Amino acid sequence: MRVGILTIGNELISGRTQDTNTSHVARELNIQGWQVPILMSVDDDEAAIKTALDHILTQADAVIVTGGLGPTTDDKTTEAIARAYGLKLYRDEAILAKIKAIFDRYGLYWAPNNAKQADFPEGAEPIVNPVGTAWGFSLNVQGKLIAVLPGVPAEMKRMLSQGVLPVLRRTFPEAAQAVATRTLKLSGISEAEVDQRLADADLEGQGVAVGFYPHFPEIRVVLTVRKATDAEAQALLKSAVAQVISRLEHHIFAYDQETLEGTVAALLTERKLTLSIAESCTGGLVTDRLTDISGSSVFLERSAVTYSNLAKTELLGVPEETLREYGAVSEPTARLMAEGVRKLGHTDLGLSTTGVAGPTGGSEQKPVGTVFVALADGRETICRKYLFRWERRRVKVAASQAALTMLKRYLISILE
Amino acid sequence: MRVGILTIGNELISGRTQDTNTSHVARELNIQGWQVPILMSVDDDEAAIKTALDHILTQADAVIVTGGLGPTTDDKTTEAIARAYGLKLYRDEAILAKIKAIFDRYGLYWAPNNAKQADFPEGAEPIVNPVGTAWGFSLNVQGKLIAVLPGVPAEMKRMLSQGVLPVLRRTFPEAAQAVATRTLKLSGISEAEVDQRLADADLEGQGVAVGFYPHFPEIRVVLTVRKATDAEAQALLKSAVAQVISRLEHHIFAYDQETLEGTVAALLTERKLTLSIAESCTGGLVTDRLTDISGSSVFLERSAVTYSNLAKTELLGVPEETLREYGAVSEPTARLMAEGVRKLGHTDLGLSTTGVAGPTGGSEQKPVGTVFVALADGRETICRKYLFRWERRRVKVAASQAALTMLKRYLISILE
């Protein structure tokens, strides 16, 4: 069973936007055991869309289309598909009401052309958009399946997994194989090193597909197995995961949909521990990541982004002499920041970061990318020095990853 | 003159690798004024490559192909193209000698199949690879141009600019056009409303291509014009930009490569004003965005992420009665947070956010997405209430955008 992919939009063929939808959809299809013979992108143009669909459907049994479902005049996908297969458009009043309700609830301005998003080709099965107003649809024409999704990645991804992949399995049941997949998320190691450490396991030789997806600051290793039965697939996958863990355990921080911040939040909540954070070079990013987790207010008391030396002294009690003698980017400062913010927030734990994010501010002894991370629990304070290459944003991200990783390892160690 | 793009490789159609070659080639072609009607990717498979080329050349006068030029057996591009057009392969001994010389110089092992990289379809014009051993080639068939490059991005990019774009101009001299483009970044307005406000200008009617690209929390409006000369293109673009500004000025926060945080940072630096930030619902994101700008330590003194009520009282001096009477998510609290953090940091300005990020914590009076943003300068404190839809992360991002926008408008108003 072959499934082609068509992404639509002038921003793609002009090269203005990097098309990330295609690789995401292709990856998801492969993971589910569907073959992908062709990927195509064309302009928001009726004739181009028709020609593209006709060609792809000579190569595939189904096509997943993304883009061109918005309310604006340059969004032509729905009309193009309807006309291409001689179908009338119908307006789904129930969906129109739902879209209008969203606009009302949030007091958004209702432009008449928004109604366009409730139009579908006759015979189409609407696909709900749980995070936006652009509904998608699937359509059977000439024994082939066409599934259409909006181009906004966050919306497309949700609708693909909830609204399209199930329809594919339903439409082509015989082609469905038992597929089992696991994603392992690693950090603090290079892609080449991961590859090398796994070489002797020869997972491919065992029938396990191994994919490496660098996703800064993570490396995602995706293991996929296809077998006749679920039981066989699960058994092989389990053994493959065990082989990876035995070689890379120290670097694995999460699995599948888990995130590092989510894991840390769960551990803090489970352990009923409270946290305060003092950030310098990370500029609030560590706290931003933790507060992305709903319920973080249970354990996160406060954070201080002490960008100036005065703030480090006033809020965290780092003595001026320490800053003078060792500098703001130093182990003594990092330790005192962690201990100081712990006292400031009256919490069980205090976490701190201080470093040189760059591109300026580096020195012989402390080049750009030098970062100290410290964690205080009232009994002891641990501190570690890192040296990251890369530009400013990536240094901040890598430093936040190091801080959350230190916290996670601490929480696991005291749980054991 | 239309130029299609074909990228070849199993890593692309499996979604294992993000294809960055396509957008690079598309961008370069557009900048040079060539139209790109179609982008395609297929597997390293002779039949698939032939079918793809045939289809693309029905849509375009030329095609740029990348990938499948390596020495290994899964690299089939050259043979596939030769067979597709009934051409014999010839081995270029001079190029073979050059490739061998590279292996000698670096003491690399010479595998016989490396010689394959010196094979070309008869009639092909080799394209030198200045940074590798995989030469490319261009070929005229049936009045169409086929240019073939290796898939390694660093090699492909050099060869595209040095070996392909000049050949295109030489082959289709009459078609070269001047292109001018401008990106306007807007927020606080829906895509549909932007579209409607621009409708009466009828920019398309004036020969201006208008693209809308939602890029949460921004909407990017990209204007592109093609003219015979640079002067004409620039003149038309300038008038088009002016027409958009006259209709949407209030919502435009940046142009082209500019960012909101970058604009705010430049204004603060220029005005020699210092800033402290008190964040609740945004959890450090406002500070994170500002500290992405190198040199932000000049104006950013400190930030307090006061997630708990106690932190709001202790650090910012928000009275417990205020929190009891109006709640942490309220205009009085937001105002006192901005004023409090300004005092705490001894700065010219104090900025604050407090709201319900969700998914829990909403109420009848204060549903999820309710956010208050305040800005204090010591003379007056301004505060505004927002209601954002969307899930937790997007509420945080939209709230940080609102806070930075309020700050930017304040800074511009006092500069005038």
PDB file of C-alpha atoms in Angstrom, chain B residues 9 13 41 84 165 175 181 210 219 239 334 365:
ATOM      1  CA  GLY B   9      17.180   9.368  -1.875  1.00  0.00           C
ATOM      2  CA  ILE B  13      11.045   9.586   1.279  1.00  0.00           C
ATOM      3  CA  SER B  41      11.427  13.622  -4.129  1.00  0.00           C
ATOM      4  CA  ALA B  84      15.729   7.256 -19.477  1.00  0.00           C
ATOM      5  CA  LEU B 165      22.929  29.003 -12.215  1.00  0.00           C
ATOM      6  CA  ALA B 175      14.029  34.751 -19.271  1.00  0.00           C
ATOM      7  CA  THR B 181      10.819  40.812  -1.901  1.00  0.00           C
ATOM      8  CA  VAL B 210       1.211  38.456  -1.659  1.00  0.00           C
ATOM      9  CA  ILE B 219       1.634  36.420  10.719  1.00  0.00           C
ATOM     10  CA  SER B 239       4.883  51.340  -3.139  1.00  0.00           C
ATOM     11  CA  ALA B 334      -0.360  43.114  37.474  1.00  0.00           C
ATOM     12  CA  GLN B 365     -14.715  35.266  35.520  1.00  0.00           C
TER      13      GLN B 365
END
